[in-house]
Amino acid sequence: MLACLLILKQPNYGYALLDQLDQSGFAVDANTLYPLLRRLEKQGLLTSDWNTEESRPRKFYRTSDQGLTLADALRRDWEELHAAFHALKEES
């Protein structure tokens, strides 16, 4: 979820997001991603707009202000956990 919120600071559509996640080392199946995107949108963490200018319509998602706030909090929590694990590793 955090990876999606961070990547979608810039608008993107589902298939491109799948590709970007995969290139970043997060292998996610489309059958997992699309329900997640709908759930995040329903929770107000993402916004979406349809782009009908191309040959086929695409739904572009973007992280909302509420999503950005959550992403920042989750990122800080992740960094604190990473530091704690690193400290444990150094102690042993």
mmCIF file of N, CA and C in Angstrom:
data_model
loop_
_atom_site.group_PDB
_atom_site.id
_atom_site.type_symbol
_atom_site.label_atom_id
_atom_site.label_comp_id
_atom_site.label_asym_id
_atom_site.label_seq_id
_atom_site.Cartn_x
_atom_site.Cartn_y
_atom_site.Cartn_z
ATOM 1 N N MET A 1 0.820 -1.182 0.000
ATOM 2 C CA MET A 1 0.000 0.000 0.000
ATOM 3 C C MET A 1 0.867 1.249 0.000
ATOM 4 N N LEU A 2 1.895 1.267 0.838
ATOM 5 C CA LEU A 2 2.767 2.434 0.912
ATOM 6 C C LEU A 2 3.425 2.703 -0.429
ATOM 7 N N ALA A 3 3.893 1.660 -1.096
ATOM 8 C CA ALA A 3 4.537 1.841 -2.405
ATOM 9 C C ALA A 3 3.564 2.474 -3.390
ATOM 10 N N CYS A 4 2.325 2.032 -3.392
ATOM 11 C CA CYS A 4 1.321 2.610 -4.297
ATOM 12 C C CYS A 4 1.086 4.086 -3.985
ATOM 13 N N LEU A 5 0.926 4.404 -2.718
ATOM 14 C CA LEU A 5 0.686 5.797 -2.341
ATOM 15 C C LEU A 5 1.856 6.690 -2.735
ATOM 16 N N LEU A 6 3.071 6.190 -2.574
ATOM 17 C CA LEU A 6 4.241 6.990 -2.930
ATOM 18 C C LEU A 6 4.374 7.157 -4.442
ATOM 19 N N ILE A 7 4.200 6.078 -5.183
ATOM 20 C CA ILE A 7 4.326 6.148 -6.642
ATOM 21 C C ILE A 7 3.232 7.027 -7.238
ATOM 22 N N LEU A 8 2.034 6.940 -6.680
ATOM 23 C CA LEU A 8 0.905 7.669 -7.255
ATOM 24 C C LEU A 8 0.838 9.127 -6.821
ATOM 25 N N LYS A 9 1.942 9.658 -6.304
ATOM 26 C CA LYS A 9 2.017 11.112 -6.133
ATOM 27 C C LYS A 9 1.896 11.768 -7.506
ATOM 28 N N GLN A 10 2.349 11.044 -8.527
ATOM 29 C CA GLN A 10 2.173 11.448 -9.922
ATOM 30 C C GLN A 10 1.074 10.565 -10.509
ATOM 31 N N PRO A 11 0.101 11.132 -11.207
ATOM 32 C CA PRO A 11 -1.001 10.328 -11.744
ATOM 33 C C PRO A 11 -0.509 9.199 -12.647
ATOM 34 N N ASN A 12 -1.148 8.055 -12.524
ATOM 35 C CA ASN A 12 -0.790 6.907 -13.341
ATOM 36 C C ASN A 12 -1.979 5.960 -13.402
ATOM 37 N N TYR A 13 -1.991 5.099 -14.400
ATOM 38 C CA TYR A 13 -3.069 4.122 -14.549
ATOM 39 C C TYR A 13 -2.577 2.759 -14.088
ATOM 40 N N GLY A 14 -3.498 1.848 -13.867
ATOM 41 C CA GLY A 14 -3.209 0.569 -13.229
ATOM 42 C C GLY A 14 -2.091 -0.236 -13.847
ATOM 43 N N TYR A 15 -2.138 -0.449 -15.168
ATOM 44 C CA TYR A 15 -1.120 -1.294 -15.801
ATOM 45 C C TYR A 15 0.271 -0.673 -15.674
ATOM 46 N N ALA A 16 0.370 0.639 -15.852
ATOM 47 C CA ALA A 16 1.665 1.313 -15.710
ATOM 48 C C ALA A 16 2.154 1.223 -14.264
ATOM 49 N N LEU A 17 1.230 1.304 -13.308
ATOM 50 C CA LEU A 17 1.596 1.161 -11.900
ATOM 51 C C LEU A 17 2.123 -0.242 -11.625
ATOM 52 N N LEU A 18 1.465 -1.257 -12.188
ATOM 53 C CA LEU A 18 1.953 -2.640 -12.053
ATOM 54 C C LEU A 18 3.391 -2.752 -12.539
ATOM 55 N N ASP A 19 3.658 -2.168 -13.696
ATOM 56 C CA ASP A 19 4.996 -2.213 -14.282
ATOM 57 C C ASP A 19 6.002 -1.484 -13.397
ATOM 58 N N GLN A 20 5.627 -0.311 -12.914
ATOM 59 C CA GLN A 20 6.532 0.467 -12.063
ATOM 60 C C GLN A 20 6.806 -0.256 -10.743
ATOM 61 N N LEU A 21 5.792 -0.859 -10.157
ATOM 62 C CA LEU A 21 5.994 -1.634 -8.932
ATOM 63 C C LEU A 21 6.944 -2.797 -9.188
ATOM 64 N N ASP A 22 6.736 -3.498 -10.299
ATOM 65 C CA ASP A 22 7.591 -4.634 -10.652
ATOM 66 C C ASP A 22 9.039 -4.193 -10.836
ATOM 67 N N GLN A 23 9.251 -3.082 -11.526
ATOM 68 C CA GLN A 23 10.605 -2.571 -11.737
ATOM 69 C C GLN A 23 11.261 -2.138 -10.427
ATOM 70 N N SER A 24 10.444 -1.791 -9.443
ATOM 71 C CA SER A 24 10.967 -1.373 -8.141
ATOM 72 C C SER A 24 11.162 -2.541 -7.183
ATOM 73 N N GLY A 25 10.859 -3.758 -7.651
ATOM 74 C CA GLY A 25 11.065 -4.934 -6.813
ATOM 75 C C GLY A 25 9.833 -5.406 -6.071
ATOM 76 N N PHE A 26 8.676 -4.836 -6.378
ATOM 77 C CA PHE A 26 7.423 -5.231 -5.739
ATOM 78 C C PHE A 26 6.574 -5.972 -6.761
ATOM 79 N N ALA A 27 6.708 -7.290 -6.800
ATOM 80 C CA ALA A 27 5.922 -8.093 -7.737
ATOM 81 C C ALA A 27 4.499 -8.219 -7.203
ATOM 82 N N VAL A 28 3.564 -7.588 -7.884
ATOM 83 C CA VAL A 28 2.164 -7.590 -7.467
ATOM 84 C C VAL A 28 1.324 -8.083 -8.637
ATOM 85 N N ASP A 29 0.385 -8.954 -8.355
ATOM 86 C CA ASP A 29 -0.521 -9.459 -9.379
ATOM 87 C C ASP A 29 -1.639 -8.441 -9.624
ATOM 88 N N ALA A 30 -2.087 -8.348 -10.854
ATOM 89 C CA ALA A 30 -3.173 -7.422 -11.193
ATOM 90 C C ALA A 30 -4.426 -7.714 -10.378
ATOM 91 N N ASN A 31 -4.675 -8.988 -10.081
ATOM 92 C CA ASN A 31 -5.850 -9.364 -9.287
ATOM 93 C C ASN A 31 -5.741 -8.916 -7.839
ATOM 94 N N THR A 32 -4.568 -8.497 -7.433
ATOM 95 C CA THR A 32 -4.364 -7.929 -6.102
ATOM 96 C C THR A 32 -4.388 -6.407 -6.170
ATOM 97 N N LEU A 33 -3.750 -5.853 -7.208
ATOM 98 C CA LEU A 33 -3.605 -4.398 -7.303
ATOM 99 C C LEU A 33 -4.933 -3.678 -7.521
ATOM 100 N N TYR A 34 -5.724 -4.129 -8.480
ATOM 101 C CA TYR A 34 -6.940 -3.386 -8.812
ATOM 102 C C TYR A 34 -7.938 -3.308 -7.655
ATOM 103 N N PRO A 35 -8.171 -4.396 -6.905
ATOM 104 C CA PRO A 35 -9.028 -4.254 -5.711
ATOM 105 C C PRO A 35 -8.422 -3.299 -4.672
ATOM 106 N N LEU A 36 -7.088 -3.310 -4.545
ATOM 107 C CA LEU A 36 -6.433 -2.389 -3.612
ATOM 108 C C LEU A 36 -6.674 -0.945 -4.042
ATOM 109 N N LEU A 37 -6.522 -0.660 -5.328
ATOM 110 C CA LEU A 37 -6.747 0.700 -5.824
ATOM 111 C C LEU A 37 -8.182 1.142 -5.554
ATOM 112 N N ARG A 38 -9.146 0.274 -5.801
ATOM 113 C CA ARG A 38 -10.556 0.616 -5.536
ATOM 114 C C ARG A 38 -10.788 0.868 -4.043
ATOM 115 N N ARG A 39 -10.173 0.033 -3.198
ATOM 116 C CA ARG A 39 -10.331 0.196 -1.747
ATOM 117 C C ARG A 39 -9.702 1.508 -1.272
ATOM 118 N N LEU A 40 -8.503 1.819 -1.771
ATOM 119 C CA LEU A 40 -7.836 3.066 -1.379
ATOM 120 C C LEU A 40 -8.637 4.282 -1.845
ATOM 121 N N GLU A 41 -9.228 4.169 -3.026
ATOM 122 C CA GLU A 41 -10.059 5.268 -3.524
ATOM 123 C C GLU A 41 -11.310 5.424 -2.654
ATOM 124 N N LYS A 42 -11.936 4.320 -2.302
ATOM 125 C CA LYS A 42 -13.137 4.360 -1.461
ATOM 126 C C LYS A 42 -12.829 4.971 -0.093
ATOM 127 N N GLN A 43 -11.611 4.728 0.412
ATOM 128 C CA GLN A 43 -11.199 5.265 1.709
ATOM 129 C C GLN A 43 -10.737 6.717 1.617
ATOM 130 N N GLY A 44 -10.711 7.271 0.411
ATOM 131 C CA GLY A 44 -10.312 8.664 0.234
ATOM 132 C C GLY A 44 -8.813 8.877 0.151
ATOM 133 N N LEU A 45 -8.048 7.791 0.021
ATOM 134 C CA LEU A 45 -6.591 7.905 -0.036
ATOM 135 C C LEU A 45 -6.090 8.125 -1.458
ATOM 136 N N LEU A 46 -6.929 7.817 -2.444
ATOM 137 C CA LEU A 46 -6.620 8.058 -3.853
ATOM 138 C C LEU A 46 -7.788 8.798 -4.486
ATOM 139 N N THR A 47 -7.477 9.567 -5.527
ATOM 140 C CA THR A 47 -8.506 10.128 -6.391
ATOM 141 C C THR A 47 -8.304 9.515 -7.768
ATOM 142 N N SER A 48 -9.312 9.613 -8.615
ATOM 143 C CA SER A 48 -9.159 9.061 -9.961
ATOM 144 C C SER A 48 -9.896 9.920 -10.974
ATOM 145 N N ASP A 49 -9.405 9.870 -12.192
ATOM 146 C CA ASP A 49 -10.025 10.544 -13.328
ATOM 147 C C ASP A 49 -9.873 9.654 -14.541
ATOM 148 N N TRP A 50 -10.881 9.665 -15.404
ATOM 149 C CA TRP A 50 -10.806 8.903 -16.647
ATOM 150 C C TRP A 50 -10.160 9.763 -17.721
ATOM 151 N N ASN A 51 -9.220 9.176 -18.448
ATOM 152 C CA ASN A 51 -8.615 9.821 -19.612
ATOM 153 C C ASN A 51 -9.189 9.130 -20.838
ATOM 154 N N THR A 52 -9.973 9.861 -21.601
ATOM 155 C CA THR A 52 -10.601 9.286 -22.792
ATOM 156 C C THR A 52 -9.964 9.806 -24.073
ATOM 157 N N GLU A 53 -8.820 10.472 -23.957
ATOM 158 C CA GLU A 53 -8.162 11.048 -25.124
ATOM 159 C C GLU A 53 -7.392 10.009 -25.931
ATOM 160 N N GLU A 54 -7.071 8.877 -25.331
ATOM 161 C CA GLU A 54 -6.322 7.841 -26.031
ATOM 162 C C GLU A 54 -7.297 6.872 -26.693
ATOM 163 N N SER A 55 -6.758 5.865 -27.379
ATOM 164 C CA SER A 55 -7.610 4.926 -28.116
ATOM 165 C C SER A 55 -8.575 4.172 -27.203
ATOM 166 N N ARG A 56 -8.135 3.891 -25.978
ATOM 167 C CA ARG A 56 -9.040 3.263 -25.016
ATOM 168 C C ARG A 56 -8.997 4.053 -23.714
ATOM 169 N N PRO A 57 -10.133 4.213 -23.078
ATOM 170 C CA PRO A 57 -10.169 4.983 -21.828
ATOM 171 C C PRO A 57 -9.323 4.322 -20.741
ATOM 172 N N ARG A 58 -8.656 5.152 -19.969
ATOM 173 C CA ARG A 58 -7.857 4.658 -18.842
ATOM 174 C C ARG A 58 -8.197 5.471 -17.603
ATOM 175 N N LYS A 59 -8.260 4.764 -16.491
ATOM 176 C CA LYS A 59 -8.528 5.422 -15.213
ATOM 177 C C LYS A 59 -7.193 5.749 -14.567
ATOM 178 N N PHE A 60 -6.929 7.030 -14.384
ATOM 179 C CA PHE A 60 -5.695 7.483 -13.761
ATOM 180 C C PHE A 60 -5.949 7.740 -12.282
ATOM 181 N N TYR A 61 -5.061 7.208 -11.455
ATOM 182 C CA TYR A 61 -5.148 7.366 -10.002
ATOM 183 C C TYR A 61 -4.080 8.335 -9.533
ATOM 184 N N ARG A 62 -4.377 9.028 -8.444
ATOM 185 C CA ARG A 62 -3.409 9.935 -7.829
ATOM 186 C C ARG A 62 -3.648 9.921 -6.320
ATOM 187 N N THR A 63 -2.567 10.004 -5.563
ATOM 188 C CA THR A 63 -2.670 10.040 -4.106
ATOM 189 C C THR A 63 -3.328 11.347 -3.672
ATOM 190 N N SER A 64 -4.344 11.255 -2.838
ATOM 191 C CA SER A 64 -5.041 12.439 -2.325
ATOM 192 C C SER A 64 -4.212 13.072 -1.207
ATOM 193 N N ASP A 65 -4.647 14.235 -0.747
ATOM 194 C CA ASP A 65 -3.966 14.881 0.381
ATOM 195 C C ASP A 65 -3.995 13.976 1.612
ATOM 196 N N GLN A 66 -5.123 13.332 1.845
ATOM 197 C CA GLN A 66 -5.239 12.396 2.971
ATOM 198 C C GLN A 66 -4.280 11.223 2.780
ATOM 199 N N GLY A 67 -4.157 10.741 1.546
ATOM 200 C CA GLY A 67 -3.234 9.650 1.242
ATOM 201 C C GLY A 67 -1.787 10.057 1.438
ATOM 202 N N LEU A 68 -1.463 11.303 1.083
ATOM 203 C CA LEU A 68 -0.095 11.794 1.276
ATOM 204 C C LEU A 68 0.255 11.859 2.759
ATOM 205 N N THR A 69 -0.702 12.299 3.568
ATOM 206 C CA THR A 69 -0.484 12.360 5.018
ATOM 207 C C THR A 69 -0.236 10.962 5.575
ATOM 208 N N LEU A 70 -1.061 9.998 5.159
ATOM 209 C CA LEU A 70 -0.885 8.620 5.617
ATOM 210 C C LEU A 70 0.441 8.049 5.122
ATOM 211 N N ALA A 71 0.780 8.297 3.861
ATOM 212 C CA ALA A 71 2.036 7.781 3.304
ATOM 213 C C ALA A 71 3.229 8.312 4.085
ATOM 214 N N ASP A 72 3.184 9.586 4.452
ATOM 215 C CA ASP A 72 4.285 10.165 5.216
ATOM 216 C C ASP A 72 4.396 9.503 6.588
ATOM 217 N N ALA A 73 3.268 9.266 7.250
ATOM 218 C CA ALA A 73 3.277 8.609 8.565
ATOM 219 C C ALA A 73 3.779 7.171 8.445
ATOM 220 N N LEU A 74 3.323 6.450 7.423
ATOM 221 C CA LEU A 74 3.774 5.065 7.227
ATOM 222 C C LEU A 74 5.262 5.004 6.902
ATOM 223 N N ARG A 75 5.734 5.962 6.106
ATOM 224 C CA ARG A 75 7.158 6.002 5.767
ATOM 225 C C ARG A 75 8.000 6.238 7.020
ATOM 226 N N ARG A 76 7.555 7.153 7.873
ATOM 227 C CA ARG A 76 8.282 7.409 9.127
ATOM 228 C C ARG A 76 8.288 6.164 10.008
ATOM 229 N N ASP A 77 7.146 5.481 10.120
ATOM 230 C CA ASP A 77 7.075 4.238 10.899
ATOM 231 C C ASP A 77 8.033 3.195 10.337
ATOM 232 N N TRP A 78 8.066 3.072 9.009
ATOM 233 C CA TRP A 78 8.953 2.116 8.351
ATOM 234 C C TRP A 78 10.414 2.442 8.663
ATOM 235 N N GLU A 79 10.772 3.722 8.594
ATOM 236 C CA GLU A 79 12.151 4.125 8.876
ATOM 237 C C GLU A 79 12.527 3.829 10.327
ATOM 238 N N GLU A 80 11.591 4.040 11.252
ATOM 239 C CA GLU A 80 11.855 3.735 12.663
ATOM 240 C C GLU A 80 12.051 2.237 12.869
ATOM 241 N N LEU A 81 11.221 1.420 12.224
ATOM 242 C CA LEU A 81 11.380 -0.034 12.316
ATOM 243 C C LEU A 81 12.707 -0.478 11.716
ATOM 244 N N HIS A 82 13.051 0.095 10.586
ATOM 245 C CA HIS A 82 14.315 -0.252 9.934
ATOM 246 C C HIS A 82 15.491 0.085 10.852
ATOM 247 N N ALA A 83 15.451 1.256 11.475
ATOM 248 C CA ALA A 83 16.520 1.660 12.388
ATOM 249 C C ALA A 83 16.585 0.726 13.597
ATOM 250 N N ALA A 84 15.425 0.321 14.112
ATOM 251 C CA ALA A 84 15.397 -0.578 15.268
ATOM 252 C C ALA A 84 15.991 -1.938 14.910
ATOM 253 N N PHE A 85 15.640 -2.470 13.739
ATOM 254 C CA PHE A 85 16.208 -3.751 13.309
ATOM 255 C C PHE A 85 17.706 -3.634 13.062
ATOM 256 N N HIS A 86 18.124 -2.514 12.513
ATOM 257 C CA HIS A 86 19.550 -2.298 12.274
ATOM 258 C C HIS A 86 20.304 -2.262 13.607
ATOM 259 N N ALA A 87 19.725 -1.604 14.606
ATOM 260 C CA ALA A 87 20.352 -1.542 15.924
ATOM 261 C C ALA A 87 20.444 -2.934 16.543
ATOM 262 N N LEU A 88 19.395 -3.740 16.389
ATOM 263 C CA LEU A 88 19.431 -5.112 16.902
ATOM 264 C C LEU A 88 20.525 -5.925 16.219
ATOM 265 N N LYS A 89 20.652 -5.737 14.940
ATOM 266 C CA LYS A 89 21.669 -6.458 14.175
ATOM 267 C C LYS A 89 23.070 -6.080 14.654
ATOM 268 N N GLU A 90 23.267 -4.810 14.925
ATOM 269 C CA GLU A 90 24.576 -4.333 15.382
ATOM 270 C C GLU A 90 24.909 -4.855 16.783
ATOM 271 N N GLU A 91 23.884 -5.046 17.617
ATOM 272 C CA GLU A 91 24.100 -5.519 18.983
ATOM 273 C C GLU A 91 24.456 -7.000 19.034
ATOM 274 N N SER A 92 24.021 -7.762 18.051
ATOM 275 C CA SER A 92 24.251 -9.214 18.112
ATOM 276 C C SER A 92 25.538 -9.627 17.446
#
